[in-house]
mmCIF file of C-alpha atoms and ligand atoms in Angstrom:
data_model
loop_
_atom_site.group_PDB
_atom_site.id
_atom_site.type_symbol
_atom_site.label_atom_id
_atom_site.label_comp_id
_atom_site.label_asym_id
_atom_site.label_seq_id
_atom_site.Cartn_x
_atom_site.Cartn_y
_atom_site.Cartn_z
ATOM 1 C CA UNK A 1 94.031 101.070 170.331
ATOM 2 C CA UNK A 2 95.088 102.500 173.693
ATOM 3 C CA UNK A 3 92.019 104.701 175.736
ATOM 4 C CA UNK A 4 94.344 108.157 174.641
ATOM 5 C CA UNK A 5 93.135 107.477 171.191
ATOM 6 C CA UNK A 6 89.516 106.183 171.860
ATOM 7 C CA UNK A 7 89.222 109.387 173.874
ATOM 8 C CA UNK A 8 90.023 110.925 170.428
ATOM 9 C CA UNK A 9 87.686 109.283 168.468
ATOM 10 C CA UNK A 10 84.656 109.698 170.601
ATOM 11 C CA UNK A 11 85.731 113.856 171.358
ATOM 12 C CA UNK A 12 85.735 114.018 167.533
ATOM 13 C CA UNK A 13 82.018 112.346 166.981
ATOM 14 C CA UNK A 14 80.633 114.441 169.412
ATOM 15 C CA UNK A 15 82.475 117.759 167.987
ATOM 16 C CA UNK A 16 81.225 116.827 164.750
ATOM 17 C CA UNK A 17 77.492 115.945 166.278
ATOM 18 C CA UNK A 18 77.659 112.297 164.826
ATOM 19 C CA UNK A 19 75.709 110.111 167.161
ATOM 20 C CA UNK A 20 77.121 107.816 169.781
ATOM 21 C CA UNK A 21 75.793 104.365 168.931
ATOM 22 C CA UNK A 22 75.463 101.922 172.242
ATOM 23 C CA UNK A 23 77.740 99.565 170.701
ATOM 24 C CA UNK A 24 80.853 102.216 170.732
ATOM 25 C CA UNK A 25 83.028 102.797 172.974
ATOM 26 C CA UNK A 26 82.464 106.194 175.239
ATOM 27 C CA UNK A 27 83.770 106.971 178.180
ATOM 28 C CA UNK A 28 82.173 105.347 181.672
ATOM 29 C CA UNK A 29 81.159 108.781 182.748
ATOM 30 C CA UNK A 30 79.333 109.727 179.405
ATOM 31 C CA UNK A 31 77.948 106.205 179.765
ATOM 32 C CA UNK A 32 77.329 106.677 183.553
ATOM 33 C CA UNK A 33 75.455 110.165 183.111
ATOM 34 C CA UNK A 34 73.175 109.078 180.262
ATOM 35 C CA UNK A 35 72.142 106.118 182.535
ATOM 36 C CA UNK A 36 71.399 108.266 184.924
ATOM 37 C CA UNK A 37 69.336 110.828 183.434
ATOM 38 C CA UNK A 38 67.889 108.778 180.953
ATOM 39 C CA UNK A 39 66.159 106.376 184.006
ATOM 40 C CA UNK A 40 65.431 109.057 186.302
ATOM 41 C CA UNK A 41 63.550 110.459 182.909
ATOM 42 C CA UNK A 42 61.805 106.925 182.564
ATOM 43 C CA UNK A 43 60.826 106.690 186.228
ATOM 44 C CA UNK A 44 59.292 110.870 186.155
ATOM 45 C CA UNK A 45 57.336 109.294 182.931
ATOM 46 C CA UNK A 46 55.828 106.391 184.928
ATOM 47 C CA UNK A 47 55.476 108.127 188.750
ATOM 48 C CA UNK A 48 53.915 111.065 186.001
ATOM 49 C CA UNK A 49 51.008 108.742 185.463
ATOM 50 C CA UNK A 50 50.099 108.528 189.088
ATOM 51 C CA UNK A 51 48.829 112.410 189.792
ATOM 52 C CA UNK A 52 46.860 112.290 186.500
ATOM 53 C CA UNK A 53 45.644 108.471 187.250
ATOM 54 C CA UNK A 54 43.486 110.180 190.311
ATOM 55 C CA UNK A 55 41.293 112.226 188.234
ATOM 56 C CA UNK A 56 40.224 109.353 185.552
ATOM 57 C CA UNK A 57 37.503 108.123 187.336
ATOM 58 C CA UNK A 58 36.466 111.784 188.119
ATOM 59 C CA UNK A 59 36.594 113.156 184.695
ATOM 60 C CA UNK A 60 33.748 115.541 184.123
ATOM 61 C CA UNK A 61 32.944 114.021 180.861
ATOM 62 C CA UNK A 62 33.585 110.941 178.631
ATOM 63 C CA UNK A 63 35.241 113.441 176.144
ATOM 64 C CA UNK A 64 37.834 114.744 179.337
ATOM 65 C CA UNK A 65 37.805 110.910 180.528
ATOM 66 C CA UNK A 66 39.385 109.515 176.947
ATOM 67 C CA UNK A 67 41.381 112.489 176.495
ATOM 68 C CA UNK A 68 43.072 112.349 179.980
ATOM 69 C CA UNK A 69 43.086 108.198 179.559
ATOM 70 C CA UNK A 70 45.141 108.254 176.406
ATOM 71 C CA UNK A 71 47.213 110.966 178.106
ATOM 72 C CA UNK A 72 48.180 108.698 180.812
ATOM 73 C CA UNK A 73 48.657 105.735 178.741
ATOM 74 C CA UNK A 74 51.210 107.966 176.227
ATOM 75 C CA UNK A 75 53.295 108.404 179.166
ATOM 76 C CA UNK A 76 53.102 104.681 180.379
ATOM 77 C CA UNK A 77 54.951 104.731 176.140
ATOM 78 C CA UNK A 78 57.136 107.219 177.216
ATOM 79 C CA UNK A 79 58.422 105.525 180.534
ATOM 80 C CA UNK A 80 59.049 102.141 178.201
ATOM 81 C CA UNK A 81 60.977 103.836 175.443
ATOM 82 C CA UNK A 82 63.032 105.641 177.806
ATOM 83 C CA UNK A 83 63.981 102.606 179.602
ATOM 84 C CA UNK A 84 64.774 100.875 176.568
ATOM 85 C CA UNK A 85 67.187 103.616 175.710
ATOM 86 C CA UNK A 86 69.337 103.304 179.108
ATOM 87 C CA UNK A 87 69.470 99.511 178.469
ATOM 88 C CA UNK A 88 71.311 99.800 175.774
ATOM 89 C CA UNK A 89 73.632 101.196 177.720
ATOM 90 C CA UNK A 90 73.971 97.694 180.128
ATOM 91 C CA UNK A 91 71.968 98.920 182.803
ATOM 92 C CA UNK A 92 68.646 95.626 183.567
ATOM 93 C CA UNK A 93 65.256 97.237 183.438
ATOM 94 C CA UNK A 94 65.200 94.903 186.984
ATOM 95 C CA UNK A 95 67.905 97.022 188.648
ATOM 96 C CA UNK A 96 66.136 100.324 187.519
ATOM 97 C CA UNK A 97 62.976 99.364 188.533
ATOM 98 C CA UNK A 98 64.778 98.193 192.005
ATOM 99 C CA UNK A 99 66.708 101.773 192.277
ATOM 100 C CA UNK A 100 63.486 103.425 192.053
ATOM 101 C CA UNK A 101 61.733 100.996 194.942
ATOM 102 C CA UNK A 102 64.466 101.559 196.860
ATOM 103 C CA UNK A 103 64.611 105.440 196.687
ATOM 104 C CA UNK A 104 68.313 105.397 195.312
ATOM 105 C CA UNK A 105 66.991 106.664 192.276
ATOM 106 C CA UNK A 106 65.430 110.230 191.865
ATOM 107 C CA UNK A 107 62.232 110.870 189.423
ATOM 108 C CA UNK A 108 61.402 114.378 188.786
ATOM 109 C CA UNK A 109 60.132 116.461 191.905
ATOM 110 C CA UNK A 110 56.551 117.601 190.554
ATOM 111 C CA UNK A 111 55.250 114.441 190.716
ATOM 112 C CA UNK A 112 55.362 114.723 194.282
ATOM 113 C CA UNK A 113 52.764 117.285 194.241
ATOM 114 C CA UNK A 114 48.660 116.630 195.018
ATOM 115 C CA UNK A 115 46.152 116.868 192.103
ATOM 116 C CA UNK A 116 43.037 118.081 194.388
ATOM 117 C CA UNK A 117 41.232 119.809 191.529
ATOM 118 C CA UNK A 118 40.242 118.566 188.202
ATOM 119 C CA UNK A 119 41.592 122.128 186.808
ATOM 120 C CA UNK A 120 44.907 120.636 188.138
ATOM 121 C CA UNK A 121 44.794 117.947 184.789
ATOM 122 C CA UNK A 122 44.671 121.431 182.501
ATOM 123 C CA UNK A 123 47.203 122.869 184.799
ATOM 124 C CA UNK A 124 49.792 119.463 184.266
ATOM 125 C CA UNK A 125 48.744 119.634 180.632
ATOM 126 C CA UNK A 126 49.737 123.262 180.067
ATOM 127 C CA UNK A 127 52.566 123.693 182.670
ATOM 128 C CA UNK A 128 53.969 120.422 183.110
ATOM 129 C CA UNK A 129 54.009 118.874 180.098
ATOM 130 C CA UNK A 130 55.087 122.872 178.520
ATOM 131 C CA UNK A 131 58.183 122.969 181.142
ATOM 132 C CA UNK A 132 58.548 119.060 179.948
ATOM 133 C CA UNK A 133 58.572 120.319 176.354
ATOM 134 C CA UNK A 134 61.112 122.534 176.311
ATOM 135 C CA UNK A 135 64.008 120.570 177.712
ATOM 136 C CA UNK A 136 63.139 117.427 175.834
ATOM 137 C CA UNK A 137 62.703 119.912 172.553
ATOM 138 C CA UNK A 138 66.549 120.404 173.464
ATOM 139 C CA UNK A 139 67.260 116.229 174.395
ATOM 140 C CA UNK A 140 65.872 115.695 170.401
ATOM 141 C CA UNK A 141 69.393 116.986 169.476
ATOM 142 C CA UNK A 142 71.158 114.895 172.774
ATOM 143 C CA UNK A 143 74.504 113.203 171.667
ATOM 144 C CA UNK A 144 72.958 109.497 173.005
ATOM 145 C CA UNK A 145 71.447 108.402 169.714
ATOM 146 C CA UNK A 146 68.981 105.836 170.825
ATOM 147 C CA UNK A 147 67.817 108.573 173.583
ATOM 148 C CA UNK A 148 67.375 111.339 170.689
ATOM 149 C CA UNK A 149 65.726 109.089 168.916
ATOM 150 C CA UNK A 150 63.395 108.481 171.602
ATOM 151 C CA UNK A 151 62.548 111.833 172.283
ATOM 152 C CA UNK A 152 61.408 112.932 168.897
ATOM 153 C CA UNK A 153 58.582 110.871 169.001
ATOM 154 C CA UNK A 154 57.978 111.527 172.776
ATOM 155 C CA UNK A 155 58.228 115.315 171.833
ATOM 156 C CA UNK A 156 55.225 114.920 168.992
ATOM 157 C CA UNK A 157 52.814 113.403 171.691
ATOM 158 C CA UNK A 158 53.452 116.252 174.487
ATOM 159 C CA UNK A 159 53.025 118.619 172.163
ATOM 160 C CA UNK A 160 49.391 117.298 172.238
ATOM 161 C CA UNK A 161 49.413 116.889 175.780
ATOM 162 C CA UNK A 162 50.408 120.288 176.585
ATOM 163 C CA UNK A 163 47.636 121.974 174.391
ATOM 164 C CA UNK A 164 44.638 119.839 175.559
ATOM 165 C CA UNK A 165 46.006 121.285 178.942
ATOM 166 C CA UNK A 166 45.420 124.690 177.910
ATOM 167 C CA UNK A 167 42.297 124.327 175.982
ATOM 168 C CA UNK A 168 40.603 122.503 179.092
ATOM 169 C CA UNK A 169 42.026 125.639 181.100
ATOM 170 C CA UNK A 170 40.767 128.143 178.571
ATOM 171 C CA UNK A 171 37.480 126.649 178.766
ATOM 172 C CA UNK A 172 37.636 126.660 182.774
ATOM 173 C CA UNK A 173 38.464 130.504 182.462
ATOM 174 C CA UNK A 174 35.334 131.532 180.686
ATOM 175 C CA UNK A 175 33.363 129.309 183.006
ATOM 176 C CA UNK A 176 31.436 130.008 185.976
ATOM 177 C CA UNK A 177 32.788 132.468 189.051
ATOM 178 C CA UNK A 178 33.307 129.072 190.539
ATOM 179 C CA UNK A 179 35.569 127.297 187.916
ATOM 180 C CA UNK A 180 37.241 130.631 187.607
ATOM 181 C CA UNK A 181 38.845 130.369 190.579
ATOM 182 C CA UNK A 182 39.415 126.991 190.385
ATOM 183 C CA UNK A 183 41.544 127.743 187.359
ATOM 184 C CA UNK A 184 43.992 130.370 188.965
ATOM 185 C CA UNK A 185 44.223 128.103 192.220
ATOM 186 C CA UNK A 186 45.739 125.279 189.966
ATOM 187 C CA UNK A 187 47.780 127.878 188.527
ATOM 188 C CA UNK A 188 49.092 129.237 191.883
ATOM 189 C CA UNK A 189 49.832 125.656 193.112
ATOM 190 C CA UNK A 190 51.601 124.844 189.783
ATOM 191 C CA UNK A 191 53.758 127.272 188.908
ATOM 192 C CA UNK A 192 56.628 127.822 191.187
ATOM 193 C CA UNK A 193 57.180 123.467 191.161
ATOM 194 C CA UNK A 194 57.086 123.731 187.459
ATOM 195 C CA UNK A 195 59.998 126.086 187.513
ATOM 196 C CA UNK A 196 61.637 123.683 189.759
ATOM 197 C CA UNK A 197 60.973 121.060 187.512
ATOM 198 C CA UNK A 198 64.301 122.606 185.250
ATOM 199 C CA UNK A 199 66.388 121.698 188.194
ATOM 200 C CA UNK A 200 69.016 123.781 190.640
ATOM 201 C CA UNK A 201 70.459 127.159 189.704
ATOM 202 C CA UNK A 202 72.784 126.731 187.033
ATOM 203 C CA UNK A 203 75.610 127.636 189.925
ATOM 204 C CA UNK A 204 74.446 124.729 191.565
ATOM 205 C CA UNK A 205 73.790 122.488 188.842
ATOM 206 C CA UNK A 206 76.265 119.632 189.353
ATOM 207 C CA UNK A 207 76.327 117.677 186.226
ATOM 208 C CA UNK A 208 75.144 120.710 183.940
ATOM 209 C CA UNK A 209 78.977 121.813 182.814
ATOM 210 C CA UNK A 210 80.025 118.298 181.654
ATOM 211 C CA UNK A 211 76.796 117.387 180.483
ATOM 212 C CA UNK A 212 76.788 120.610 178.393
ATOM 213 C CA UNK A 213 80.451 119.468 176.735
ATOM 214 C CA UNK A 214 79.493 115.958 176.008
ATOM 215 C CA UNK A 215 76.273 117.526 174.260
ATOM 216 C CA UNK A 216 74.359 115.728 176.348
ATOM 217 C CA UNK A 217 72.701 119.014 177.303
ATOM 218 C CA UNK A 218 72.676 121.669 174.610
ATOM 219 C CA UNK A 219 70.670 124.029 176.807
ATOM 220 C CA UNK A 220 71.684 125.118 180.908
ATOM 221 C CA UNK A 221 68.618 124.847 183.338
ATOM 222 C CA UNK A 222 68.606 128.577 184.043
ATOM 223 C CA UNK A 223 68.555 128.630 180.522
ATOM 224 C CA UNK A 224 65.425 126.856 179.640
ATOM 225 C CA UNK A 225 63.533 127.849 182.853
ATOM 226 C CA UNK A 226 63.489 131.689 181.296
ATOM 227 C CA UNK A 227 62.454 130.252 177.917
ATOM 228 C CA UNK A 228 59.992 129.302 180.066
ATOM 229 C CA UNK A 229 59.009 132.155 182.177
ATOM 230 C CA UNK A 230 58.889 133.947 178.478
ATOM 231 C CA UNK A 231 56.218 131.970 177.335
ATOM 232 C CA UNK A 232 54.207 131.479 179.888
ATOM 233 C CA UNK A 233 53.889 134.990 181.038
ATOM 234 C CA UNK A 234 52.492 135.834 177.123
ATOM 235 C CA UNK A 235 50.027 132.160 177.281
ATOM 236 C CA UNK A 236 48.416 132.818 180.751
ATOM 237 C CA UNK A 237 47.017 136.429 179.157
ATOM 238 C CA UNK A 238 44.849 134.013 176.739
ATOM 239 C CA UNK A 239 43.413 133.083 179.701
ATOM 240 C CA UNK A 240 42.905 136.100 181.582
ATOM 241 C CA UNK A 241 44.763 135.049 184.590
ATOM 242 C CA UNK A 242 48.011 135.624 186.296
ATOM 243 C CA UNK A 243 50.990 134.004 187.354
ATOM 244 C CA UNK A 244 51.453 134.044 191.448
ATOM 245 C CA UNK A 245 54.517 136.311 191.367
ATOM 246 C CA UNK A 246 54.929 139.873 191.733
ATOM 247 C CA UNK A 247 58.302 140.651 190.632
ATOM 248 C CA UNK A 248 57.318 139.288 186.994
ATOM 249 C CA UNK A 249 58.267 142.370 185.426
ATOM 250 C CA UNK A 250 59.892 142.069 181.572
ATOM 251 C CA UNK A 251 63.595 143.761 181.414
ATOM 252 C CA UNK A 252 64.321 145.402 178.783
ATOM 253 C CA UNK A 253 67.954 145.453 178.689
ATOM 254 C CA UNK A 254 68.111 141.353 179.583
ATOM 255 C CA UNK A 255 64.988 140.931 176.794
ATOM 256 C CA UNK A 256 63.631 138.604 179.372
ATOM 257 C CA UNK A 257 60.857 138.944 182.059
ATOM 258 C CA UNK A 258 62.555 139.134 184.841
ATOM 259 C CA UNK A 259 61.137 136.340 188.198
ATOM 260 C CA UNK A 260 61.035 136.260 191.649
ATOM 261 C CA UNK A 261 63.167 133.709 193.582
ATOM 262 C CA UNK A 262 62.479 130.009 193.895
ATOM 263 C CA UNK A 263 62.587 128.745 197.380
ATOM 264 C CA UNK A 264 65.125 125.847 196.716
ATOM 265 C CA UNK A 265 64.748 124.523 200.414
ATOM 266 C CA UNK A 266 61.161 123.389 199.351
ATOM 267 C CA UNK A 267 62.953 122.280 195.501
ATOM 268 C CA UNK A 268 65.362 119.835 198.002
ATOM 269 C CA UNK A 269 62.922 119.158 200.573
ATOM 270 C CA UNK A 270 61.021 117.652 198.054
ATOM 271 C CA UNK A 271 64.324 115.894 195.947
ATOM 272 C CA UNK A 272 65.647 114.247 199.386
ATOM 273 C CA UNK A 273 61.492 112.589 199.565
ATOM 274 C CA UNK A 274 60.109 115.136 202.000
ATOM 275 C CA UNK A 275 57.650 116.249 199.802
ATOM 276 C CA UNK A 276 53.989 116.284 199.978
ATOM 277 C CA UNK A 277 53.498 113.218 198.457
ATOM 278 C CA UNK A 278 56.821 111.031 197.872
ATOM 279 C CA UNK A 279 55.804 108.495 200.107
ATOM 280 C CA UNK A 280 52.230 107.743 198.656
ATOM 281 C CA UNK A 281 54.223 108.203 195.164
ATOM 282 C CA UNK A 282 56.764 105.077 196.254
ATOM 283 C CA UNK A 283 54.022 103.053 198.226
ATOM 284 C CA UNK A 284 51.855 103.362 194.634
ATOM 285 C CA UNK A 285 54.681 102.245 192.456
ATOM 286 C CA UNK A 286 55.547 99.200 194.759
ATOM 287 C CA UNK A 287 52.290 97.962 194.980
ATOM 288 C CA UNK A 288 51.520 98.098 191.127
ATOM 289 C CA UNK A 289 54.846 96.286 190.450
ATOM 290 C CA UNK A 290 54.206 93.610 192.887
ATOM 291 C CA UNK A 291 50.368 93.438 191.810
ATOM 292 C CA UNK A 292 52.011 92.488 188.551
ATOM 293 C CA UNK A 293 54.174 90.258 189.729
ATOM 294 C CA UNK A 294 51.676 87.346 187.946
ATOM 295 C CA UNK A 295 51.846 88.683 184.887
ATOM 296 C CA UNK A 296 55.687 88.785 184.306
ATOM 297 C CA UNK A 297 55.766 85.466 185.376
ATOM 298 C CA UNK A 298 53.257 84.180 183.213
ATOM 299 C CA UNK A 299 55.278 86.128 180.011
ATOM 300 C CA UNK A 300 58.002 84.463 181.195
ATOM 301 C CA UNK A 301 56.986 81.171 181.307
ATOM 302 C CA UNK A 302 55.516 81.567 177.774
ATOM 303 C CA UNK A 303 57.869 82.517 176.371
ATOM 304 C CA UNK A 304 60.183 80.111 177.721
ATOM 305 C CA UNK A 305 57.642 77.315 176.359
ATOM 306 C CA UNK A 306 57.770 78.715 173.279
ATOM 307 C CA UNK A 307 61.844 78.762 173.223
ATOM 308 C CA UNK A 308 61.222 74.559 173.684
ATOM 309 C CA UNK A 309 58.614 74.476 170.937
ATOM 310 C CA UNK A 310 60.098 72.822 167.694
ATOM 311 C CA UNK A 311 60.071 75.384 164.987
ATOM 312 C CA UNK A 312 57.398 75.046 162.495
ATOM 313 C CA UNK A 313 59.922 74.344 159.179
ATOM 314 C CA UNK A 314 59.849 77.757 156.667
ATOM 315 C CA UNK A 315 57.428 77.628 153.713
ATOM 316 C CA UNK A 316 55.630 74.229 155.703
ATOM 317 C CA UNK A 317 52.308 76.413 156.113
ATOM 318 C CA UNK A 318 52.710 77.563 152.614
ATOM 319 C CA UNK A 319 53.226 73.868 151.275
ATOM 320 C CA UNK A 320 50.296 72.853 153.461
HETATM 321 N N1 FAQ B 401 63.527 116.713 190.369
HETATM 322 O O1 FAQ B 401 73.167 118.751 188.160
HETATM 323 P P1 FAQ B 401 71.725 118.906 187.945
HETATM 324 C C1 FAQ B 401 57.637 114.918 182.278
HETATM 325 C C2 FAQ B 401 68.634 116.466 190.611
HETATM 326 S S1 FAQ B 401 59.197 114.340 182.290
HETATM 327 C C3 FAQ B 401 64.299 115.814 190.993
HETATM 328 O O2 FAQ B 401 71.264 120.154 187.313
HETATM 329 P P2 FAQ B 401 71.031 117.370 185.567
HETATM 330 C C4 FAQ B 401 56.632 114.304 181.337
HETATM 331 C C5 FAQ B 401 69.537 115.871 189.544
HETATM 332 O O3 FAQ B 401 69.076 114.596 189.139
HETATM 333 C C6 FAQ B 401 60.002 115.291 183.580
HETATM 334 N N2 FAQ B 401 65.658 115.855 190.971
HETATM 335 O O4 FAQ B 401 71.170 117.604 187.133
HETATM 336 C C7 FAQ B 401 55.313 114.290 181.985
HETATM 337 C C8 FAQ B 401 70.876 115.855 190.250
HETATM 338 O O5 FAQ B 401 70.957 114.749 191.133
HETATM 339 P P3 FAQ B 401 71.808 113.403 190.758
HETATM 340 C C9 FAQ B 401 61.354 114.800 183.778
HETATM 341 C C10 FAQ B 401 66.216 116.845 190.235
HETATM 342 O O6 FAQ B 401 70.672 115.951 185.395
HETATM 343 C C11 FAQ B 401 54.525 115.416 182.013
HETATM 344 C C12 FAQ B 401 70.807 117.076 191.143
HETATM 345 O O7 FAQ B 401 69.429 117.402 191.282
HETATM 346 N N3 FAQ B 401 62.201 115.249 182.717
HETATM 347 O O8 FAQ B 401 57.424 115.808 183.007
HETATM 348 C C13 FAQ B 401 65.465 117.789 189.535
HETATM 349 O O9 FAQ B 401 72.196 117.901 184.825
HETATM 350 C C14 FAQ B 401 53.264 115.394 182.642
HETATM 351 C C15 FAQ B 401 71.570 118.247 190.546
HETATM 352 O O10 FAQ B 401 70.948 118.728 189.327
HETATM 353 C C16 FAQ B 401 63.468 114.787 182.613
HETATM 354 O O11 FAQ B 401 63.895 113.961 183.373
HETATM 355 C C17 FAQ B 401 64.067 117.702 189.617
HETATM 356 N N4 FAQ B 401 63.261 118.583 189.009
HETATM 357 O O12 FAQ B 401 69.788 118.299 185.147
HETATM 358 C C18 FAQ B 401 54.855 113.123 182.580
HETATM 359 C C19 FAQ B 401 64.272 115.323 181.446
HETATM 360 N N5 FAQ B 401 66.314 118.634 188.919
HETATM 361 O O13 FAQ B 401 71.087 112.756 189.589
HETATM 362 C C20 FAQ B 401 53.613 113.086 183.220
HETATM 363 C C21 FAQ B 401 65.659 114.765 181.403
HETATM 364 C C22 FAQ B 401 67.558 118.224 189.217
HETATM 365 O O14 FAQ B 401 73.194 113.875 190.346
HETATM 366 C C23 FAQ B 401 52.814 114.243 183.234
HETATM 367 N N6 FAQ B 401 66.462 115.255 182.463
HETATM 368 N N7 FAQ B 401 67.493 117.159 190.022
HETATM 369 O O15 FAQ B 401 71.751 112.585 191.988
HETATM 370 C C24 FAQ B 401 67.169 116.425 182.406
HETATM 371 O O16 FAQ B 401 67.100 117.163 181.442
HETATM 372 C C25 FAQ B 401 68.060 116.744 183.562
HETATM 373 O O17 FAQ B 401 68.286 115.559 184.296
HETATM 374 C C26 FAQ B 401 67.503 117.860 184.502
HETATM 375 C C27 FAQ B 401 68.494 118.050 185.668
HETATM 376 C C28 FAQ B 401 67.397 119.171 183.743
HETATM 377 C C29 FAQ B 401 66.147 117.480 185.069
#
């Protein structure tokens, strides 16, 4: 079959939203694209546990302790199945890991951000894990099948996330004067990076058009960032608080709320690893993978020993 018609029959699948399997054939770009999102997703699951991972041992109580533990540990899960998913696509876990060591590979930039309050965990939980949310609500219905697949379950579990983050909020914001203000700082410090989070301006966006036609996308990032702006503006009322722009302002004509601009030098600043915290992000990530060096090694071995084992015959326990 010459590529013309291959071509053909993978345009058709994704026309008629049948799933491309790893095992077909797809063009090196569509495989090239998902390998790249799909990793850099992984790695913003696993850096993701590092911001939260500070507060653990701070928790205010042993209720907020296992809540935020299990939190941390889901997105340890998420991290794995997402690798798994760009595997089967020929890229080594190894060389990912390596790409993110190295800094080749990006992770998403509001990890790179300091947790210095504990009302930052409720602010992560309800704007993170909500701007999170919404694009992988889209990524269920991605034209990768093992990474849809992936996200429904991954979608089920934020869902969580992102309401413990508002209800620890919520109870912040009918607190003291003191946790009060503690509330809207986290708020101020974690909005504008969460609207980052949906990536550049769709005019600069440069994977978004192909991405969109190979259905890898179904949604554009200017698109899902005012989804975004749309809820939150409605949520943060629950809470009596505001949002740290002034030119929120809803538009009638648009049926939007309309937002202030994003200051994309800081959005790049922080993509190219000049944010706050890149570095201690990185240094973090190396250590715990060479800290586990041991234990890989010792899987390893064991299973290799096991490989050399004779095989215990079928039914021989049974007869026994
Ligand atoms: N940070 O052409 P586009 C989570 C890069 S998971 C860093 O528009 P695309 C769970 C982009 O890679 C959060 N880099 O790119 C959790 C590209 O560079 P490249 C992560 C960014 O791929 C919650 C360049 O800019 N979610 O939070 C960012 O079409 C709480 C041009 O951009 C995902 O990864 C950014 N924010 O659209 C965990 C979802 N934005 O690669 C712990 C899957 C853009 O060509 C606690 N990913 N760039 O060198 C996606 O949906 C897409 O990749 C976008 C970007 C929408 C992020």
């Amino acid at each position: 079959m010459s590529v013309h018609d291959l071509e053909q029959i993978f345009q058709k699948k994704i026309d008629e939203e049948v799933k491309i399997e790893p095992k077909e054939w797809m063009p090196d770009a569509y495989r090239k694209t998902n390998i790249r999102q799909i990793s850099q997703h992984a790695h913003s699951e696993i850096v993701g546990m590092l911001p939260e991972g500070n507060w653990i041992s701070r928790a205010p109580s042993l209720k907020r302790k296992a809540i935020l533990m299990a939190k941390v540990q889901d997105e340890a899960g998420h991290g794995l199945y997402l690798y798994c998913a760009a595997e089967t696509l020929g890229m080594s876990r190894e060389q990912m890991i390596d790409d993110l060591h190295s800094g080749k590979a990006k992770y998403s930039s509001i990890f790179n951000y300091p947790t210095l309050t504990w009302a930052d965990m409720g602010a992560i939980g309800w704007l993170v894990d909500g701007a999170a949310i919404l694009n992988q609500v889209m990524l269920c219905r991605t034209s990768y099948g093992p990474y849809a697949r992936a996200m429904v379950r991954i979608c089920k579990e934020e869902s969580f996330h992102q309401r413990q983050g508002f209800e620890s909020l919520l109870v912040l914001s009918k607190g003291t004067d003191e946790q009060k203000a503690m509330c809207q700082d986290a708020i101020n410090r974690w909005w504008w990076p969460s609207l980052m989070m949906f990536g550049p301006k769709d005019s600069e966006s440069t994977n978004s058009d192909q991405s969109m036609k190979w259905k890898i996308k179904r949604k554009t990032n200017d698109e899902l960032r005012q989804q975004f702006v749309d809820m939150c503006v409605e949520q943060v009322k629950l809470l009596g608080m505001t949002l740290p722009d002034p030119h929120l302002k809803w538009n009638e004509e648009r049926g939007h709320y309309d937002f202030g601009e994003i200051d994309w030098n800081e959005f790049w600043n922080v993509v190219k690893g000049n944010g706050p915290c890149n570095k201690q992000r990185l240094e973090a990530r190396r250590k715990a993978h060479e800290e586990g060096r041991w234990v890989r090694e010792a899987a390893a071995a064991h299973a290799e020993k096991r490989k050399q084992q004779p095989q215990t015959p079928k039914g021989a326990l049974a007869a026994a």
